Each structure stands twice: as C-alpha cells, then as structure tokens.
Amino acid sequence: RAKSAGGAGLAAYDPQMLSGLVQRLELEADLRLALERNELALHYQPTVDLRTGDIVGFEALVRWHHPTRGLVNPLDFIGIAEATGLIVPLGRWVLTEACRQAVAWGAGTTRRLKMAVNVSVRQFDSGDLSVMVAEVLAETGMPVDQLCLEMTESVLLTDTDENLTQLQRLKALGVTLAMDDFGTGYSSLAYLRRYPMDILKIDRSFVDRLGGDREDEALVRTIVRLGQSLGMTTVAEGIEDAVQLATLRDLDCDLAQGYFLSRPLPAPDATRILAEGLATKLPVPAVA
Ligand code: C2E
Ligand code: MG
Ligand code: MG
Ligand code: MG
C-alpha cells in the first residue's frame, strides 16, 4: 500500500503499520521482563494411546500471562523470542519446568509418562543444545527416557550439518526426537531417513480434513504408512471429533492429541485427568 502511494518512505506514515511496530516493540520489552516476573506458565495436553485409551504422556505448551494484555498466544510471542534471542532463556525455562512436572507426576508411581517439549530452530544456533538438555535433566532428576523434544522441519533445513550433529548428540543422550507438524514444510523422505527422528506428528491440517472424503483419508493413511515403514511412532495432532479419532485408530496410527480428547490444561487439571483417565472418549473397539 505504501509503495503504490509513492515510495517506501511513506510507509512510516501508515498509522496501522506504525502501531503494529510499536506493539511489537512493547511486546519485546515486556517479554524481556516476563521471565523475571514469573509471567510464563505451561499448559499440558495429553497424548493418548489409540489402542488402549491410556494417557501415555503430555506435551508442554507455553503460556504468557501478560499484566495488561491478558493471555498472549505462543504464536504471538515465540517469533519475537526467536528474533531477539530470548528463546534461549525462555526455552531453558520451559524445559526445566516441564521436567519438574514430569518428575512430580512420576513420584510414587511406576508409571513412566513421556514429556514432550517444543524446541525452536534458534535454540540449535546458540551453542550445544545437548549440553543444556543434559544440565536440565541433572538439575531436575528427570529420567532421560521420559523426555521427548519436538521440532519442525526448519531444524532439518537450516545449518544441516551442525544441526545433524546436535541431533545425534541428543539421541546419544537418550532423548526421544519428534518431527512436529509433519507435512506442512518441505517434508521429504530423504530428511526423515537422514535424521534420527523417532516420532512423526501428523499436522493438524490433515487430520482436520478427515471425515467423508476418501482422498483425504488416503493422504493420512500414506503418512501413517510412511512413519511405520521408517520405524517411527505416529501421532495425530488436532483430533476434534469422534470420527477423526475412529478413522486414525482404524488407520493404525499409534497416538493422538486434540481438543476432543483434552485441551491443553494447567498442571492441576492435567493431574486430575491423569487420575481419571480419558477412556470414555474412545470409540467402541472395532470387532476383531
Ligand atoms: P505445536 O507444537 O504444533 O502445538 C500444537 C498446537 O495446537 C497448540 O497450540 C495446541 O493448543 C493446539 N491444539 C491442540 N489440539 C488442538 C485441536 O484439536 N484443535 C486445534 N485447533 N488446535 C489444537 P499453542 O499452544 O497455541 O501453540 C502453538 C505453537 O507454538 C506450537 O505448535 C509450537 O510450535 C509453539 N510453542 C508452544 N509452546 C512452545 C514452547 O514452549 N517453545 C517453543 N519453541 N514453541 C512453542
Ligand atoms: Mg509440538
Ligand atoms: Mg504440532
Ligand atoms: Mg501444529
């Protein structure tokens, strides 16, 4: 719009753009303080075994309780955190908090829940991620086989050799690695084979289209088979209704997450559903 009005210089006079910039700068300044002020929190969304209906783990999702704006969505501040480098301390805080919670849930039980934590590609550029992860595991007493790190394909696309080395170190530590939002980026078979990923998370956009259309079902089936043939555990994200749940189970997808099963919950609520279970949400088992 500024361009057609006569030149790039005019952009500064666009009040909408200016207020967007001011908002972003304000948010950036606030985010610097958010960690010290304890404004971040984690919500936990269960991962459910599609065979048994058991909760086998949780994904930690960061939330920001801003003093004046209220709850700010991660999609509105993770980008700022990445651009400013704040993702590094923020990422460490998230990992520490998630591990503490997993250890607390594990206390006094033999149940070994998996805790999945999202990591950004920027966390790979800032020194050795495996060193940070090893430190946090030691600090929190978290068993390494309970930790899963989720990342998007961007990690596999940038700085490939260095990131591959870091992923191999994480693997050597015993961390489980998950490819998040699979199918949305430049997913290729070559990447999946080259990188030591254990889990394939089928992006919500594919799950969303299930329920009637045979071609959409064929697409999801193909992704599930791809994961299986590479020896990966398959997870469907964003299950919103019983039809999607039943379809994925019939396609032999291993695990599922989604609002239909449970929204991401604050820790006390997650503790409660862990005790109660989600079995009632599962469809009647298929006749063998
Ligand atoms: P993601 O890792 O793919 O997480 C799944 C997102 O989908 C979450 O959004 C979750 O609340 C939402 N979701 C789950 N089930 C459903 C469903 O049935 N329907 C719909 N419509 N949505 C569903 P959220 O919490 O807003 O997080 C968005 C993204 O922000 C995450 O996508 C992840 O990429 C990023 N993120 C969240 N927490 C962190 C973090 O601690 N560190 C980093 N680096 N990124 C994070
Ligand atoms: Mg994720
Ligand atoms: Mg995802
Ligand atoms: Mg997603």
mmCIF file of C-alpha atoms and ligand atoms in Angstrom:
data_model
loop_
_atom_site.group_PDB
_atom_site.id
_atom_site.type_symbol
_atom_site.label_atom_id
_atom_site.label_comp_id
_atom_site.label_asym_id
_atom_site.label_seq_id
_atom_site.Cartn_x
_atom_site.Cartn_y
_atom_site.Cartn_z
ATOM 1 C CA ARG A 1 0.000 0.000 0.000
ATOM 2 C CA ALA A 2 2.837 2.377 0.850
ATOM 3 C CA LYS A 3 4.502 1.549 -2.408
ATOM 4 C CA SER A 4 1.581 2.472 -4.607
ATOM 5 C CA ALA A 5 1.259 5.703 -2.631
ATOM 6 C CA GLY A 6 4.643 6.814 -3.911
ATOM 7 C CA GLY A 7 7.608 5.194 -2.152
ATOM 8 C CA ALA A 8 8.914 3.202 0.740
ATOM 9 C CA GLY A 9 9.453 6.325 2.881
ATOM 10 C CA LEU A 10 5.718 6.845 3.148
ATOM 11 C CA ALA A 11 5.325 3.583 4.998
ATOM 12 C CA ALA A 12 6.209 5.342 8.256
ATOM 13 C CA TYR A 13 3.047 7.442 7.895
ATOM 14 C CA ASP A 14 0.795 4.448 7.744
ATOM 15 C CA PRO A 15 -0.772 4.649 11.196
ATOM 16 C CA GLN A 16 -1.712 0.989 11.178
ATOM 17 C CA MET A 17 1.783 -0.126 10.402
ATOM 18 C CA LEU A 18 3.267 2.238 12.972
ATOM 19 C CA SER A 19 1.014 0.971 15.718
ATOM 20 C CA GLY A 20 1.906 -2.584 14.704
ATOM 21 C CA LEU A 21 5.591 -1.743 15.105
ATOM 22 C CA VAL A 22 5.055 -0.025 18.454
ATOM 23 C CA GLN A 23 3.063 -3.014 19.697
ATOM 24 C CA ARG A 24 5.830 -5.354 18.653
ATOM 25 C CA LEU A 25 8.487 -3.270 20.399
ATOM 26 C CA GLU A 26 6.364 -3.080 23.537
ATOM 27 C CA LEU A 27 5.813 -6.818 23.481
ATOM 28 C CA GLU A 28 9.539 -7.372 23.026
ATOM 29 C CA ALA A 29 10.356 -5.165 26.038
ATOM 30 C CA ASP A 30 7.695 -6.919 28.105
ATOM 31 C CA LEU A 31 8.923 -10.365 27.109
ATOM 32 C CA ARG A 32 12.374 -9.492 28.453
ATOM 33 C CA LEU A 33 10.742 -8.951 31.848
ATOM 34 C CA ALA A 34 8.260 -11.806 31.650
ATOM 35 C CA LEU A 35 10.745 -14.429 32.774
ATOM 36 C CA GLU A 36 11.877 -12.457 35.858
ATOM 37 C CA ARG A 37 8.325 -11.559 36.719
ATOM 38 C CA ASN A 38 7.200 -15.164 36.531
ATOM 39 C CA GLU A 39 4.550 -14.443 33.928
ATOM 40 C CA LEU A 40 5.133 -17.615 31.916
ATOM 41 C CA ALA A 41 3.343 -20.851 32.637
ATOM 42 C CA LEU A 42 2.995 -24.242 30.993
ATOM 43 C CA HIS A 43 -0.169 -25.979 29.959
ATOM 44 C CA TYR A 44 -0.133 -29.717 29.330
ATOM 45 C CA GLN A 45 -2.002 -31.565 26.598
ATOM 46 C CA PRO A 46 -2.234 -35.358 26.970
ATOM 47 C CA THR A 47 -1.070 -37.818 24.341
ATOM 48 C CA VAL A 48 -3.325 -40.852 24.194
ATOM 49 C CA ASP A 49 -2.611 -44.408 23.051
ATOM 50 C CA LEU A 50 -5.202 -45.143 20.333
ATOM 51 C CA ARG A 51 -5.277 -48.868 21.193
ATOM 52 C CA THR A 52 -5.777 -48.664 24.923
ATOM 53 C CA GLY A 53 -7.052 -45.142 25.566
ATOM 54 C CA ASP A 54 -4.313 -44.626 28.155
ATOM 55 C CA ILE A 55 -2.622 -41.287 28.627
ATOM 56 C CA VAL A 56 0.991 -42.036 27.779
ATOM 57 C CA GLY A 57 2.383 -38.547 28.056
ATOM 58 C CA PHE A 58 1.883 -34.807 27.792
ATOM 59 C CA GLU A 59 3.070 -32.009 25.547
ATOM 60 C CA ALA A 60 4.127 -28.863 27.388
ATOM 61 C CA LEU A 61 2.825 -25.671 25.739
ATOM 62 C CA VAL A 62 3.976 -22.284 26.962
ATOM 63 C CA ARG A 63 1.513 -19.564 28.028
ATOM 64 C CA TRP A 64 2.206 -15.921 28.825
ATOM 65 C CA HIS A 65 0.022 -14.157 31.344
ATOM 66 C CA HIS A 66 0.729 -10.554 30.368
ATOM 67 C CA PRO A 67 -0.061 -8.000 33.110
ATOM 68 C CA THR A 68 -2.298 -5.831 30.872
ATOM 69 C CA ARG A 69 -2.932 -7.821 27.695
ATOM 70 C CA GLY A 70 -4.067 -10.984 29.445
ATOM 71 C CA LEU A 71 -3.201 -14.340 27.950
ATOM 72 C CA VAL A 72 -0.843 -13.978 24.976
ATOM 73 C CA ASN A 73 -0.787 -16.849 22.461
ATOM 74 C CA PRO A 74 2.587 -18.541 21.831
ATOM 75 C CA LEU A 75 2.198 -17.864 18.122
ATOM 76 C CA ASP A 76 2.241 -14.144 19.042
ATOM 77 C CA PHE A 77 5.462 -14.237 21.044
ATOM 78 C CA ILE A 78 7.584 -17.248 20.057
ATOM 79 C CA GLY A 79 8.505 -15.401 16.849
ATOM 80 C CA ILE A 80 9.623 -12.350 18.852
ATOM 81 C CA ALA A 81 11.511 -14.583 21.264
ATOM 82 C CA GLU A 82 13.290 -16.200 18.310
ATOM 83 C CA ALA A 83 14.133 -12.900 16.607
ATOM 84 C CA THR A 84 15.583 -11.401 19.809
ATOM 85 C CA GLY A 85 17.378 -14.477 21.110
ATOM 86 C CA LEU A 86 15.095 -14.514 24.171
ATOM 87 C CA ILE A 87 14.090 -18.003 23.047
ATOM 88 C CA VAL A 88 17.298 -19.290 24.642
ATOM 89 C CA PRO A 89 16.474 -18.431 28.291
ATOM 90 C CA LEU A 90 12.775 -18.990 27.598
ATOM 91 C CA GLY A 91 13.471 -22.428 26.131
ATOM 92 C CA ARG A 92 15.556 -23.383 29.135
ATOM 93 C CA TRP A 93 12.810 -22.243 31.498
ATOM 94 C CA VAL A 94 10.204 -24.292 29.600
ATOM 95 C CA LEU A 95 12.375 -27.416 29.622
ATOM 96 C CA THR A 96 13.136 -27.075 33.330
ATOM 97 C CA GLU A 97 9.513 -26.518 34.301
ATOM 98 C CA ALA A 98 8.292 -29.416 32.118
ATOM 99 C CA CYS A 99 10.889 -31.784 33.582
ATOM 100 C CA ARG A 100 9.998 -30.741 37.153
ATOM 101 C CA GLN A 101 6.367 -31.513 36.427
ATOM 102 C CA ALA A 102 7.170 -34.898 34.867
ATOM 103 C CA VAL A 103 9.270 -35.811 37.905
ATOM 104 C CA ALA A 104 6.442 -34.724 40.214
ATOM 105 C CA TRP A 105 3.944 -36.871 38.279
ATOM 106 C CA GLY A 106 6.343 -39.799 38.414
ATOM 107 C CA ALA A 107 6.831 -39.618 42.179
ATOM 108 C CA GLY A 108 5.360 -42.614 43.972
ATOM 109 C CA THR A 109 4.216 -44.381 40.800
ATOM 110 C CA THR A 110 5.788 -46.808 38.374
ATOM 111 C CA ARG A 111 4.070 -45.033 35.512
ATOM 112 C CA ARG A 112 6.573 -43.548 33.079
ATOM 113 C CA LEU A 113 4.921 -40.657 31.293
ATOM 114 C CA LYS A 114 6.622 -39.025 28.342
ATOM 115 C CA MET A 115 7.011 -35.267 28.453
ATOM 116 C CA ALA A 116 7.250 -33.559 25.071
ATOM 117 C CA VAL A 117 8.804 -30.092 24.859
ATOM 118 C CA ASN A 118 8.875 -27.926 21.742
ATOM 119 C CA VAL A 119 12.234 -26.563 20.686
ATOM 120 C CA SER A 120 12.831 -23.842 18.136
ATOM 121 C CA VAL A 121 15.453 -23.915 15.403
ATOM 122 C CA ARG A 122 17.068 -20.870 17.043
ATOM 123 C CA GLN A 123 17.911 -22.971 20.101
ATOM 124 C CA PHE A 124 20.164 -25.023 17.845
ATOM 125 C CA ASP A 125 22.214 -21.943 16.872
ATOM 126 C CA SER A 126 23.096 -20.962 20.402
ATOM 127 C CA GLY A 127 25.749 -23.418 21.412
ATOM 128 C CA ASP A 128 25.278 -27.068 22.102
ATOM 129 C CA LEU A 129 21.670 -27.916 22.846
ATOM 130 C CA SER A 130 22.608 -31.347 24.206
ATOM 131 C CA VAL A 131 24.735 -29.707 26.923
ATOM 132 C CA MET A 132 21.815 -27.524 28.033
ATOM 133 C CA VAL A 133 19.465 -30.523 27.978
ATOM 134 C CA ALA A 134 21.885 -32.672 29.982
ATOM 135 C CA GLU A 135 22.213 -29.886 32.584
ATOM 136 C CA VAL A 136 18.462 -29.557 32.977
ATOM 137 C CA LEU A 137 17.999 -33.336 33.244
ATOM 138 C CA ALA A 138 20.610 -33.414 36.018
ATOM 139 C CA GLU A 139 19.138 -30.390 37.834
ATOM 140 C CA THR A 140 15.621 -31.787 37.815
ATOM 141 C CA GLY A 141 16.352 -35.503 38.203
ATOM 142 C CA MET A 142 14.354 -36.204 35.054
ATOM 143 C CA PRO A 143 14.974 -39.692 33.571
ATOM 144 C CA VAL A 144 16.188 -39.086 30.021
ATOM 145 C CA ASP A 145 13.957 -41.768 28.512
ATOM 146 C CA GLN A 146 10.915 -39.740 29.557
ATOM 147 C CA LEU A 147 11.932 -36.662 27.570
ATOM 148 C CA CYS A 148 10.857 -36.000 24.004
ATOM 149 C CA LEU A 149 11.900 -32.904 22.049
ATOM 150 C CA GLU A 150 9.596 -31.741 19.261
ATOM 151 C CA MET A 151 10.878 -29.717 16.360
ATOM 152 C CA THR A 152 9.653 -28.660 12.950
ATOM 153 C CA GLU A 153 11.309 -29.342 9.645
ATOM 154 C CA SER A 154 13.066 -25.969 9.780
ATOM 155 C CA VAL A 155 15.616 -27.629 12.082
ATOM 156 C CA LEU A 156 16.446 -30.074 9.311
ATOM 157 C CA LEU A 157 16.599 -27.401 6.622
ATOM 158 C CA THR A 158 18.946 -24.823 8.126
ATOM 159 C CA ASP A 159 22.582 -25.398 9.036
ATOM 160 C CA THR A 160 22.044 -29.031 8.243
ATOM 161 C CA ASP A 161 25.422 -30.487 9.217
ATOM 162 C CA GLU A 162 25.681 -28.677 12.528
ATOM 163 C CA ASN A 163 22.064 -29.474 13.418
ATOM 164 C CA LEU A 164 22.522 -33.112 12.444
ATOM 165 C CA THR A 165 25.483 -33.334 14.833
ATOM 166 C CA GLN A 166 23.407 -31.797 17.618
ATOM 167 C CA LEU A 167 20.510 -34.176 16.969
ATOM 168 C CA GLN A 168 22.898 -37.128 17.102
ATOM 169 C CA ARG A 169 24.226 -35.902 20.459
ATOM 170 C CA LEU A 170 20.691 -35.602 21.805
ATOM 171 C CA LYS A 171 19.972 -39.119 20.549
ATOM 172 C CA ALA A 172 23.157 -40.375 22.198
ATOM 173 C CA LEU A 173 21.926 -38.877 25.488
ATOM 174 C CA GLY A 174 18.780 -40.973 25.103
ATOM 175 C CA VAL A 175 16.316 -38.208 24.253
ATOM 176 C CA THR A 176 13.350 -39.075 22.003
ATOM 177 C CA LEU A 177 13.039 -36.823 18.943
ATOM 178 C CA ALA A 178 9.765 -35.905 17.272
ATOM 179 C CA MET A 179 9.107 -34.276 13.936
ATOM 180 C CA ASP A 180 6.301 -31.804 14.600
ATOM 181 C CA ASP A 181 3.695 -30.546 12.106
ATOM 182 C CA PHE A 182 4.756 -33.135 9.534
ATOM 183 C CA GLY A 183 3.563 -32.418 6.025
ATOM 184 C CA THR A 184 3.465 -28.626 6.256
ATOM 185 C CA GLY A 185 7.067 -27.826 5.383
ATOM 186 C CA TYR A 186 9.424 -29.188 2.806
ATOM 187 C CA SER A 187 8.984 -32.680 4.177
ATOM 188 C CA SER A 188 10.945 -35.160 2.236
ATOM 189 C CA LEU A 189 11.675 -38.798 2.667
ATOM 190 C CA ALA A 190 15.384 -38.029 2.418
ATOM 191 C CA TYR A 191 15.250 -35.790 5.512
ATOM 192 C CA LEU A 192 13.310 -38.288 7.530
ATOM 193 C CA ARG A 193 15.813 -41.011 6.717
ATOM 194 C CA ARG A 194 18.870 -38.858 7.301
ATOM 195 C CA TYR A 195 17.825 -37.522 10.702
ATOM 196 C CA PRO A 196 17.421 -39.712 13.766
ATOM 197 C CA MET A 197 13.751 -38.931 14.410
ATOM 198 C CA ASP A 198 11.666 -41.361 16.478
ATOM 199 C CA ILE A 199 8.207 -39.835 16.248
ATOM 200 C CA LEU A 200 6.191 -38.446 13.343
ATOM 201 C CA LYS A 201 3.477 -35.963 14.294
ATOM 202 C CA ILE A 202 0.939 -35.620 11.511
ATOM 203 C CA ASP A 203 -0.039 -31.988 11.185
ATOM 204 C CA ARG A 204 -3.487 -30.959 12.317
ATOM 205 C CA SER A 205 -4.380 -29.652 8.838
ATOM 206 C CA PHE A 206 -4.504 -33.255 7.522
ATOM 207 C CA VAL A 207 -6.498 -34.554 10.474
ATOM 208 C CA ASP A 208 -8.878 -31.632 10.079
ATOM 209 C CA ARG A 209 -9.964 -32.794 6.629
ATOM 210 C CA LEU A 210 -10.853 -36.316 7.738
ATOM 211 C CA GLY A 211 -14.488 -37.304 7.801
ATOM 212 C CA GLY A 212 -16.003 -38.306 4.485
ATOM 213 C CA ASP A 213 -13.546 -37.550 1.727
ATOM 214 C CA ARG A 214 -11.710 -40.686 0.609
ATOM 215 C CA GLU A 215 -8.761 -38.783 -0.856
ATOM 216 C CA ASP A 216 -8.090 -37.023 2.430
ATOM 217 C CA GLU A 217 -8.207 -40.352 4.174
ATOM 218 C CA ALA A 218 -5.779 -41.803 1.627
ATOM 219 C CA LEU A 219 -3.381 -38.948 2.300
ATOM 220 C CA VAL A 220 -3.385 -39.537 6.046
ATOM 221 C CA ARG A 221 -3.066 -43.283 5.502
ATOM 222 C CA THR A 222 0.013 -42.657 3.352
ATOM 223 C CA ILE A 223 1.652 -40.510 6.048
ATOM 224 C CA VAL A 224 0.927 -43.144 8.716
ATOM 225 C CA ARG A 225 2.412 -45.878 6.490
ATOM 226 C CA LEU A 226 5.445 -43.706 5.790
ATOM 227 C CA GLY A 227 6.094 -43.322 9.507
ATOM 228 C CA GLN A 228 5.571 -47.027 10.095
ATOM 229 C CA SER A 229 7.906 -48.040 7.304
ATOM 230 C CA LEU A 230 10.622 -45.853 8.809
ATOM 231 C CA GLY A 231 10.046 -47.462 12.192
ATOM 232 C CA MET A 232 8.640 -44.280 13.697
ATOM 233 C CA THR A 233 5.826 -43.870 16.206
ATOM 234 C CA THR A 234 2.982 -41.967 14.557
ATOM 235 C CA VAL A 235 0.986 -39.280 16.362
ATOM 236 C CA ALA A 236 -2.072 -37.455 15.021
ATOM 237 C CA GLU A 237 -2.430 -33.856 16.233
ATOM 238 C CA GLY A 238 -5.615 -31.831 16.459
ATOM 239 C CA ILE A 239 -8.285 -34.538 16.818
ATOM 240 C CA GLU A 240 -11.525 -32.605 17.207
ATOM 241 C CA ASP A 241 -14.243 -35.235 16.859
ATOM 242 C CA ALA A 242 -15.081 -38.921 17.263
ATOM 243 C CA VAL A 243 -14.971 -39.613 13.514
ATOM 244 C CA GLN A 244 -11.402 -38.357 13.214
ATOM 245 C CA LEU A 245 -10.443 -40.393 16.262
ATOM 246 C CA ALA A 246 -12.000 -43.605 14.924
ATOM 247 C CA THR A 247 -10.507 -43.077 11.467
ATOM 248 C CA LEU A 248 -6.995 -42.646 12.819
ATOM 249 C CA ARG A 249 -7.335 -45.641 15.035
ATOM 250 C CA ASP A 250 -8.515 -47.727 12.093
ATOM 251 C CA LEU A 251 -5.534 -46.484 10.076
ATOM 252 C CA ASP A 252 -3.296 -47.896 12.845
ATOM 253 C CA CYS A 253 -1.941 -44.548 13.940
ATOM 254 C CA ASP A 254 -0.294 -45.078 17.354
ATOM 255 C CA LEU A 255 -1.070 -41.968 19.392
ATOM 256 C CA ALA A 256 -3.373 -38.972 19.312
ATOM 257 C CA GLN A 257 -3.803 -35.494 20.727
ATOM 258 C CA GLY A 258 -6.573 -32.984 20.259
ATOM 259 C CA TYR A 259 -9.334 -30.931 21.815
ATOM 260 C CA PHE A 260 -11.712 -33.893 21.507
ATOM 261 C CA LEU A 261 -9.544 -35.829 23.943
ATOM 262 C CA SER A 262 -8.424 -32.871 26.010
ATOM 263 C CA ARG A 263 -7.403 -29.253 25.598
ATOM 264 C CA PRO A 264 -4.021 -28.230 26.971
ATOM 265 C CA LEU A 265 -4.579 -27.851 30.735
ATOM 266 C CA PRO A 266 -2.928 -26.098 33.675
ATOM 267 C CA ALA A 267 -0.949 -28.555 35.824
ATOM 268 C CA PRO A 268 -3.626 -29.171 38.495
ATOM 269 C CA ASP A 269 -6.248 -30.046 35.858
ATOM 270 C CA ALA A 270 -3.778 -32.250 33.999
ATOM 271 C CA THR A 271 -3.081 -34.052 37.292
ATOM 272 C CA ARG A 272 -6.799 -34.671 37.670
ATOM 273 C CA ILE A 273 -7.349 -36.162 34.192
ATOM 274 C CA LEU A 274 -4.260 -38.288 34.715
ATOM 275 C CA ALA A 275 -6.002 -39.847 37.704
ATOM 276 C CA GLU A 276 -9.393 -40.114 35.997
ATOM 277 C CA GLY A 277 -8.283 -41.200 32.516
ATOM 278 C CA LEU A 278 -9.849 -40.430 29.144
ATOM 279 C CA ALA A 279 -11.097 -43.905 28.221
ATOM 280 C CA THR A 280 -14.693 -42.725 27.849
ATOM 281 C CA LYS A 281 -13.646 -40.605 24.877
ATOM 282 C CA LEU A 282 -12.541 -43.596 22.858
ATOM 283 C CA PRO A 283 -14.939 -45.171 20.356
ATOM 284 C CA VAL A 284 -16.210 -48.697 20.888
ATOM 285 C CA PRO A 285 -13.416 -51.099 19.896
ATOM 286 C CA ALA A 286 -13.645 -52.441 16.351
ATOM 287 C CA VAL A 287 -14.851 -56.045 16.147
ATOM 288 C CA ALA A 288 -11.783 -58.238 15.731
HETATM 289 P P1 C2E B 1 2.534 -27.300 18.224
HETATM 290 O O1 C2E B 1 3.765 -27.737 18.915
HETATM 291 O O2 C2E B 1 2.198 -27.963 16.938
HETATM 292 O O3 C2E B 1 1.379 -27.485 19.294
HETATM 293 C C1 C2E B 1 0.049 -27.803 18.965
HETATM 294 C C2 C2E B 1 -0.841 -26.590 18.975
HETATM 295 O O4 C2E B 1 -2.144 -26.965 18.539
HETATM 296 C C3 C2E B 1 -1.035 -25.966 20.359
HETATM 297 O O5 C2E B 1 -1.250 -24.560 20.184
HETATM 298 C C4 C2E B 1 -2.324 -26.649 20.823
HETATM 299 O O6 C2E B 1 -3.015 -25.918 21.810
HETATM 300 C C5 C2E B 1 -3.091 -26.695 19.540
HETATM 301 N N1 C2E B 1 -4.076 -27.779 19.510
HETATM 302 C C6 C2E B 1 -4.046 -28.959 20.160
HETATM 303 N N2 C2E B 1 -5.138 -29.712 19.872
HETATM 304 C C7 C2E B 1 -5.888 -28.978 19.017
HETATM 305 C C8 C2E B 1 -7.151 -29.208 18.352
HETATM 306 O O7 C2E B 1 -7.804 -30.235 18.493
HETATM 307 N N3 C2E B 1 -7.585 -28.218 17.533
HETATM 308 C C9 C2E B 1 -6.886 -27.058 17.359
HETATM 309 N N4 C2E B 1 -7.427 -26.129 16.547
HETATM 310 N N5 C2E B 1 -5.705 -26.806 17.969
HETATM 311 C C10 C2E B 1 -5.213 -27.767 18.778
HETATM 312 P P2 C2E B 1 -0.481 -23.478 21.065
HETATM 313 O O8 C2E B 1 -0.355 -23.937 22.476
HETATM 314 O O9 C2E B 1 -1.131 -22.167 20.790
HETATM 315 O O10 C2E B 1 0.973 -23.493 20.452
HETATM 316 C C11 C2E B 1 1.191 -23.121 19.125
HETATM 317 C C12 C2E B 1 2.598 -23.416 18.694
HETATM 318 O O11 C2E B 1 3.517 -22.596 19.438
HETATM 319 C C13 C2E B 1 3.042 -24.855 18.965
HETATM 320 O O12 C2E B 1 2.581 -25.704 17.947
HETATM 321 C C14 C2E B 1 4.539 -24.690 18.977
HETATM 322 O O13 C2E B 1 5.041 -24.663 17.664
HETATM 323 C C15 C2E B 1 4.716 -23.307 19.578
HETATM 324 N N6 C2E B 1 5.033 -23.455 21.013
HETATM 325 C C16 C2E B 1 4.213 -23.643 22.079
HETATM 326 N N7 C2E B 1 4.916 -23.751 23.225
HETATM 327 C C17 C2E B 1 6.222 -23.631 22.875
HETATM 328 C C18 C2E B 1 7.459 -23.667 23.608
HETATM 329 O O14 C2E B 1 7.496 -23.860 24.835
HETATM 330 N N8 C2E B 1 8.623 -23.475 22.892
HETATM 331 C C19 C2E B 1 8.612 -23.305 21.535
HETATM 332 N N9 C2E B 1 9.786 -23.134 20.904
HETATM 333 N N10 C2E B 1 7.484 -23.277 20.816
HETATM 334 C C20 C2E B 1 6.298 -23.445 21.480
HETATM 335 MG MG MG B 2 4.549 -29.565 19.331
HETATM 336 MG MG MG B 3 2.449 -29.730 16.161
HETATM 337 MG MG MG B 4 0.976 -27.606 14.921
#
